[in-house]
Amino acid sequence: MQVFETIEALQNELAHIKDKSLGLVPTMGALHQGHLSLMKQSLKDNDHTIVSIFVNPTQFNDPKDLEKYPRTLEKDCKLIEELGVDYVFAPTVTEMYPEPDTRVFNYPPQDEVMEGKYRPGHFNGMCQIVSKLFAIVNPTRAYFGEKDYQQLIIVKRMVKELGFDIEIVGCPILREKDGLALSSRNSLLSAEERKNALDISGTLFDSVEYAKEHSLKETLGYVVNRINANTNLELQYFEIVDADTLLPVSDWSESASIIGCITVFSGTVRLIDNIKYKS
Ligand code: AMP
């Protein structure tokens, strides 16, 4: 496996394989099985796979969050190598942003709701880095997790509107055996916080059963009340939305494809998750 830190060295190498299919898995490192599941899919679909590891400062609206984001490059590279990935791209911040990136991306309504509301500038920064990576790597396919469902929808829209010839592949959420969605941020949870965090996926799973017999509004109330009943958790939002527009729906019959998206703090750790009600 080859690890590149500069765009020039990476592109020199990629020039040799330009007739082959190439899968890109963009990550911020602190890798876990969820990331690895994206890589496994890319290895299956493509001749070559490249993983990028870059904690992108422009997508963090909270400097403290950026500071405490886990960084484990050496361990990450070992994991990736064992899987059979060909290339890692792990640039420095100045390599990616020699000048401040002043580009502005607007994808309403998808980038305005939920994470867009609570993390102003987050999706703009995400589009800055993902579009740069796409331009540098020019992959055949790029892999994104459904865990960050809103991100996946916005990336698909960006690719369409900017005319990138890249297939965006969405991969299912990987969970711990007990249901907790795998996340780099889970490593920041204390044992007690992790136990409380389990209520998030538990509530979402139970809400799917509940939804079979109840209205959408009742289901919304069920999730909100159950999370609020755990005084160690702090609900930021739970919304039941159309899976394409990401706008709230008020009745199960209103859309063919419906998803519930949630963000909850367990202690100071911000966790996101989602569940499909209709697809
Ligand atoms: P991150 O390093 O958190 O930016 O995540 C990199 C990619 O891995 C994103 O496309 C995420 O959606 C995806 N990912 C993170 N956690 C999971 C998970 N539990 N299951 C599937 N994909 C995931």
CSV table of C-alpha atoms and ligand atoms in Angstrom, one decimal:
chain,number,residue,atom,x,y,z
A,1,MET,CA,0.0,0.0,0.0
A,2,GLN,CA,1.3,3.4,-0.9
A,3,VAL,CA,0.7,6.5,1.3
A,4,PHE,CA,0.8,9.9,-0.3
A,5,GLU,CA,0.9,13.3,1.4
A,6,THR,CA,1.1,15.5,-1.6
A,7,ILE,CA,-1.3,16.0,-4.5
A,8,GLU,CA,1.6,15.9,-7.0
A,9,ALA,CA,2.9,12.5,-5.8
A,10,LEU,CA,-0.5,11.1,-5.8
A,11,GLN,CA,-1.4,12.3,-9.2
A,12,ASN,CA,1.9,11.0,-10.7
A,13,GLU,CA,0.9,7.5,-9.4
A,14,LEU,CA,-2.7,7.7,-10.5
A,15,ALA,CA,-1.6,8.6,-14.0
A,16,HIS,CA,-0.4,5.0,-14.4
A,17,ILE,CA,-3.8,3.6,-13.7
A,18,LYS,CA,-6.0,6.0,-15.5
A,19,ASP,CA,-7.6,3.3,-17.7
A,20,LYS,CA,-8.7,1.3,-14.6
A,21,SER,CA,-11.7,1.8,-12.4
A,22,LEU,CA,-10.9,3.6,-9.1
A,23,GLY,CA,-13.0,3.8,-5.9
A,24,LEU,CA,-12.5,6.7,-3.5
A,25,VAL,CA,-13.5,6.4,0.2
A,26,PRO,CA,-13.2,9.8,1.8
A,27,THR,CA,-12.7,9.7,5.6
A,28,MET,CA,-11.5,11.8,8.6
A,29,GLY,CA,-9.6,8.8,10.0
A,30,ALA,CA,-10.1,7.2,13.5
A,31,LEU,CA,-11.2,4.3,11.4
A,32,HIS,CA,-13.7,1.6,12.5
A,33,GLN,CA,-15.6,-1.2,10.9
A,34,GLY,CA,-18.1,1.3,9.4
A,35,HIS,CA,-15.4,2.9,7.4
A,36,LEU,CA,-14.0,-0.5,6.5
A,37,SER,CA,-17.3,-1.6,5.1
A,38,LEU,CA,-17.2,1.2,2.6
A,39,MET,CA,-13.6,0.1,1.6
A,40,LYS,CA,-14.7,-3.5,1.2
A,41,GLN,CA,-17.5,-2.4,-1.1
A,42,SER,CA,-15.1,-0.3,-3.1
A,43,LEU,CA,-12.6,-3.2,-3.3
A,44,LYS,CA,-15.4,-5.4,-4.7
A,45,ASP,CA,-16.5,-2.8,-7.3
A,46,ASN,CA,-13.2,-1.4,-8.6
A,47,ASP,CA,-9.8,-2.3,-9.9
A,48,HIS,CA,-8.1,0.0,-7.4
A,49,THR,CA,-9.2,1.7,-4.1
A,50,ILE,CA,-7.9,4.9,-2.5
A,51,VAL,CA,-8.8,6.0,1.0
A,52,SER,CA,-8.4,9.7,2.0
A,53,ILE,CA,-7.7,10.6,5.6
A,54,PHE,CA,-8.1,14.2,6.3
A,55,VAL,CA,-9.7,16.0,9.3
A,56,ASN,CA,-11.1,18.9,7.3
A,57,PRO,CA,-11.1,22.1,9.4
A,58,THR,CA,-13.6,23.9,7.1
A,59,GLN,CA,-16.4,21.6,8.0
A,60,PHE,CA,-16.1,22.0,11.8
A,61,ASN,CA,-18.2,24.9,13.1
A,62,ASP,CA,-17.0,24.3,16.6
A,63,PRO,CA,-13.2,24.7,17.1
A,64,LYS,CA,-13.4,22.5,20.3
A,65,ASP,CA,-14.9,19.7,18.3
A,66,LEU,CA,-12.1,20.0,15.7
A,67,GLU,CA,-9.5,20.0,18.5
A,68,LYS,CA,-10.7,16.9,20.2
A,69,TYR,CA,-11.5,14.9,17.0
A,70,PRO,CA,-9.5,11.6,17.4
A,71,ARG,CA,-6.4,11.2,15.1
A,72,THR,CA,-4.9,7.8,14.8
A,73,LEU,CA,-3.1,7.8,11.4
A,74,GLU,CA,-0.7,5.0,12.0
A,75,LYS,CA,-3.3,2.6,13.3
A,76,ASP,CA,-5.6,3.6,10.5
A,77,CYS,CA,-3.0,2.8,7.9
A,78,LYS,CA,-2.4,-0.7,9.4
A,79,LEU,CA,-6.2,-1.4,9.2
A,80,ILE,CA,-6.4,-0.3,5.6
A,81,GLU,CA,-3.4,-2.2,4.5
A,82,GLU,CA,-4.7,-5.4,6.0
A,83,LEU,CA,-7.8,-5.0,3.9
A,84,GLY,CA,-5.9,-4.8,0.6
A,85,VAL,CA,-6.5,-1.1,-0.2
A,86,ASP,CA,-4.0,0.2,-2.8
A,87,TYR,CA,-3.5,3.9,-1.8
A,88,VAL,CA,-3.9,6.3,1.1
A,89,PHE,CA,-4.0,10.0,0.6
A,90,ALA,CA,-3.3,11.8,3.9
A,91,PRO,CA,-2.5,15.4,3.1
A,92,THR,CA,-1.7,18.3,5.5
A,93,VAL,CA,-4.1,21.2,5.9
A,94,THR,CA,-1.7,23.5,3.9
A,95,GLU,CA,-1.6,20.9,1.1
A,96,MET,CA,-5.3,21.0,0.7
A,97,TYR,CA,-5.8,24.7,1.5
A,98,PRO,CA,-2.7,26.7,0.4
A,99,GLU,CA,-5.1,29.6,0.2
A,100,PRO,CA,-8.4,29.8,2.2
A,101,ASP,CA,-11.2,28.2,0.2
A,102,THR,CA,-13.8,30.9,-0.5
A,103,ARG,CA,-16.1,28.8,-2.6
A,104,VAL,CA,-19.7,28.8,-1.5
A,105,PHE,CA,-22.0,25.8,-2.1
A,106,ASN,CA,-25.8,26.1,-1.7
A,107,TYR,CA,-28.1,23.2,-2.0
A,108,PRO,CA,-31.4,24.2,-0.5
A,109,PRO,CA,-33.5,22.8,1.0
A,110,GLN,CA,-31.3,19.8,1.8
A,111,ASP,CA,-28.4,21.8,3.2
A,112,GLU,CA,-30.6,24.1,5.3
A,113,VAL,CA,-32.4,21.6,7.5
A,114,MET,CA,-31.3,19.4,10.4
A,115,GLU,CA,-27.5,19.3,10.5
A,116,GLY,CA,-27.5,22.4,8.3
A,117,LYS,CA,-29.5,24.3,10.9
A,118,TYR,CA,-27.4,23.2,13.9
A,119,ARG,CA,-24.0,23.2,12.3
A,120,PRO,CA,-23.9,26.3,10.1
A,121,GLY,CA,-21.2,26.1,7.4
A,122,HIS,CA,-20.7,22.4,7.9
A,123,PHE,CA,-22.0,21.3,4.6
A,124,ASN,CA,-20.3,24.1,2.8
A,125,GLY,CA,-17.0,22.9,4.2
A,126,MET,CA,-17.9,19.3,3.4
A,127,CYS,CA,-18.6,20.2,-0.2
A,128,GLN,CA,-15.3,22.2,-0.4
A,129,ILE,CA,-13.2,19.2,0.6
A,130,VAL,CA,-15.2,16.5,-1.2
A,131,SER,CA,-15.2,18.5,-4.5
A,132,LYS,CA,-11.4,19.1,-4.1
A,133,LEU,CA,-10.9,15.3,-3.5
A,134,PHE,CA,-13.0,14.5,-6.5
A,135,ALA,CA,-11.0,16.9,-8.7
A,136,ILE,CA,-7.7,15.6,-7.5
A,137,VAL,CA,-8.5,11.9,-7.6
A,138,ASN,CA,-11.1,11.8,-10.4
A,139,PRO,CA,-12.5,8.4,-9.1
A,140,THR,CA,-14.9,6.2,-11.0
A,141,ARG,CA,-17.0,5.8,-7.9
A,142,ALA,CA,-17.0,7.3,-4.4
A,143,TYR,CA,-18.4,5.7,-1.2
A,144,PHE,CA,-20.4,7.4,1.5
A,145,GLY,CA,-22.2,5.9,4.5
A,146,GLU,CA,-25.9,6.3,5.1
A,147,LYS,CA,-25.0,7.0,8.7
A,148,ASP,CA,-24.4,10.6,7.5
A,149,TYR,CA,-27.6,10.5,5.4
A,150,GLN,CA,-27.9,14.2,4.8
A,151,GLN,CA,-24.3,14.3,3.7
A,152,LEU,CA,-24.9,11.5,1.2
A,153,ILE,CA,-27.9,13.3,-0.3
A,154,ILE,CA,-26.0,16.6,-0.6
A,155,VAL,CA,-23.0,15.0,-2.2
A,156,LYS,CA,-25.3,13.3,-4.8
A,157,ARG,CA,-26.8,16.7,-5.6
A,158,MET,CA,-23.4,18.4,-5.8
A,159,VAL,CA,-22.1,15.8,-8.2
A,160,LYS,CA,-25.2,16.2,-10.4
A,161,GLU,CA,-25.0,20.0,-10.4
A,162,LEU,CA,-21.3,20.3,-10.9
A,163,GLY,CA,-21.3,17.6,-13.6
A,164,PHE,CA,-18.7,15.3,-12.0
A,165,ASP,CA,-18.7,11.9,-13.8
A,166,ILE,CA,-18.5,10.0,-10.6
A,167,GLU,CA,-21.0,7.3,-9.3
A,168,ILE,CA,-21.9,8.0,-5.7
A,169,VAL,CA,-22.4,4.7,-3.8
A,170,GLY,CA,-24.4,4.9,-0.5
A,171,CYS,CA,-23.5,2.1,2.0
A,172,PRO,CA,-25.7,0.9,4.9
A,173,ILE,CA,-25.1,1.9,8.5
A,174,LEU,CA,-22.8,-0.5,10.3
A,175,ARG,CA,-23.8,-1.0,14.0
A,176,GLU,CA,-22.3,-2.6,17.1
A,177,LYS,CA,-23.9,-5.8,18.1
A,178,ASP,CA,-26.0,-3.9,20.6
A,179,GLY,CA,-27.3,-1.5,18.0
A,180,LEU,CA,-25.1,1.6,18.5
A,181,ALA,CA,-24.1,3.1,15.2
A,182,LEU,CA,-20.4,2.9,14.7
A,183,SER,CA,-18.8,6.3,14.9
A,184,SER,CA,-15.3,7.7,15.4
A,185,ARG,CA,-16.8,9.8,18.2
A,186,ASN,CA,-17.8,6.7,20.1
A,187,SER,CA,-14.2,6.5,21.4
A,188,LEU,CA,-14.8,9.7,23.2
A,189,LEU,CA,-17.7,8.2,25.2
A,190,SER,CA,-17.3,7.1,28.9
A,191,ALA,CA,-18.7,3.7,29.8
A,192,GLU,CA,-21.8,5.5,31.3
A,193,GLU,CA,-22.2,7.8,28.3
A,194,ARG,CA,-22.0,4.8,26.0
A,195,LYS,CA,-24.7,3.0,27.9
A,196,ASN,CA,-27.0,6.0,27.6
A,197,ALA,CA,-26.2,6.4,23.9
A,198,LEU,CA,-27.7,2.9,23.4
A,199,ASP,CA,-31.1,4.4,24.0
A,200,ILE,CA,-30.7,6.3,20.7
A,201,SER,CA,-30.6,3.2,18.4
A,202,GLY,CA,-33.0,1.3,20.7
A,203,THR,CA,-35.6,4.0,20.5
A,204,LEU,CA,-35.2,4.2,16.7
A,205,PHE,CA,-35.6,0.5,16.2
A,206,ASP,CA,-38.7,0.4,18.5
A,207,SER,CA,-40.2,3.4,16.7
A,208,VAL,CA,-40.3,1.3,13.5
A,209,GLU,CA,-42.5,-1.2,15.2
A,210,TYR,CA,-44.5,1.6,16.8
A,211,ALA,CA,-45.0,3.3,13.4
A,212,LYS,CA,-46.8,0.3,12.0
A,213,GLU,CA,-49.7,1.0,14.3
A,214,HIS,CA,-49.5,4.8,14.8
A,215,SER,CA,-49.6,8.0,12.9
A,216,LEU,CA,-46.4,9.9,11.9
A,217,LYS,CA,-47.0,12.6,14.5
A,218,GLU,CA,-47.5,10.0,17.2
A,219,THR,CA,-44.3,8.3,16.1
A,220,LEU,CA,-42.4,11.6,16.3
A,221,GLY,CA,-43.8,12.1,19.8
A,222,TYR,CA,-42.8,8.6,20.8
A,223,VAL,CA,-39.2,9.1,19.9
A,224,VAL,CA,-38.9,12.6,21.4
A,225,ASN,CA,-40.5,11.6,24.7
A,226,ARG,CA,-38.4,8.5,25.0
A,227,ILE,CA,-35.1,10.3,24.5
A,228,ASN,CA,-36.2,13.1,26.8
A,229,ALA,CA,-37.1,10.6,29.4
A,230,ASN,CA,-33.4,9.7,29.7
A,231,THR,CA,-32.2,12.7,31.6
A,232,ASN,CA,-28.5,11.8,30.7
A,233,LEU,CA,-29.2,12.4,27.0
A,234,GLU,CA,-29.9,15.8,25.3
A,235,LEU,CA,-32.0,15.6,22.2
A,236,GLN,CA,-30.9,18.2,19.6
A,237,TYR,CA,-33.5,17.2,17.0
A,238,PHE,CA,-35.5,14.4,15.7
A,239,GLU,CA,-37.2,14.8,12.4
A,240,ILE,CA,-39.2,12.5,10.1
A,241,VAL,CA,-38.5,13.7,6.6
A,242,ASP,CA,-38.8,12.8,2.9
A,243,ALA,CA,-35.7,10.8,2.0
A,244,ASP,CA,-34.9,13.0,-1.0
A,245,THR,CA,-35.9,16.5,-0.2
A,246,LEU,CA,-35.2,16.1,3.6
A,247,LEU,CA,-38.2,18.2,4.3
A,248,PRO,CA,-40.5,17.2,7.2
A,249,VAL,CA,-43.5,15.1,6.3
A,250,SER,CA,-46.6,15.0,8.4
A,251,ASP,CA,-48.3,11.8,7.2
A,252,TRP,CA,-47.0,8.4,6.2
A,253,SER,CA,-48.9,8.7,2.9
A,254,GLU,CA,-47.2,12.0,2.0
A,255,SER,CA,-44.1,10.4,0.5
A,256,ALA,CA,-42.9,7.1,-0.9
A,257,SER,CA,-39.6,7.2,1.0
A,258,ILE,CA,-39.4,8.4,4.6
A,259,ILE,CA,-36.5,8.5,7.1
A,260,GLY,CA,-36.2,9.6,10.7
A,261,CYS,CA,-33.0,11.5,11.5
A,262,ILE,CA,-31.8,12.2,15.0
A,263,THR,CA,-29.0,14.0,16.8
A,264,VAL,CA,-28.4,13.5,20.5
A,265,PHE,CA,-25.7,14.5,23.0
A,266,SER,CA,-24.5,11.9,25.4
A,267,GLY,CA,-22.4,13.9,27.8
A,268,THR,CA,-20.5,16.3,25.5
A,269,VAL,CA,-20.4,13.8,22.6
A,270,ARG,CA,-22.7,14.6,19.7
A,271,LEU,CA,-24.1,11.5,18.0
A,272,ILE,CA,-26.2,11.1,14.9
A,273,ASP,CA,-28.2,8.2,13.7
A,274,ASN,CA,-31.2,7.6,11.4
A,275,ILE,CA,-33.8,4.9,10.5
A,276,LYS,CA,-35.8,4.2,7.4
A,277,TYR,CA,-39.6,4.0,7.9
A,278,LYS,CA,-40.5,3.7,4.2
A,279,SER,CA,-38.2,3.0,1.2
B,1,AMP,P1,-16.1,10.2,8.7
B,1,AMP,O1,-14.7,9.7,8.9
B,1,AMP,O2,-16.9,10.2,10.0
B,1,AMP,O3,-16.2,11.5,7.9
B,1,AMP,O4,-16.8,9.1,7.9
B,1,AMP,C1,-16.3,8.7,6.6
B,1,AMP,C2,-17.4,7.9,5.9
B,1,AMP,O5,-17.7,6.8,6.6
B,1,AMP,C3,-18.6,8.7,5.7
B,1,AMP,O6,-19.2,8.5,4.4
B,1,AMP,C4,-19.5,8.1,6.8
B,1,AMP,O7,-20.9,8.2,6.5
B,1,AMP,C5,-19.1,6.7,6.8
B,1,AMP,N1,-19.4,6.0,8.0
B,1,AMP,C6,-19.2,6.5,9.3
B,1,AMP,N2,-19.7,5.7,10.2
B,1,AMP,C7,-20.4,4.7,9.5
B,1,AMP,C8,-21.1,3.6,9.9
B,1,AMP,N3,-21.4,3.3,11.2
B,1,AMP,N4,-21.7,2.8,8.9
B,1,AMP,C9,-21.4,3.1,7.6
B,1,AMP,N5,-20.7,4.1,7.2
B,1,AMP,C10,-20.2,4.9,8.1
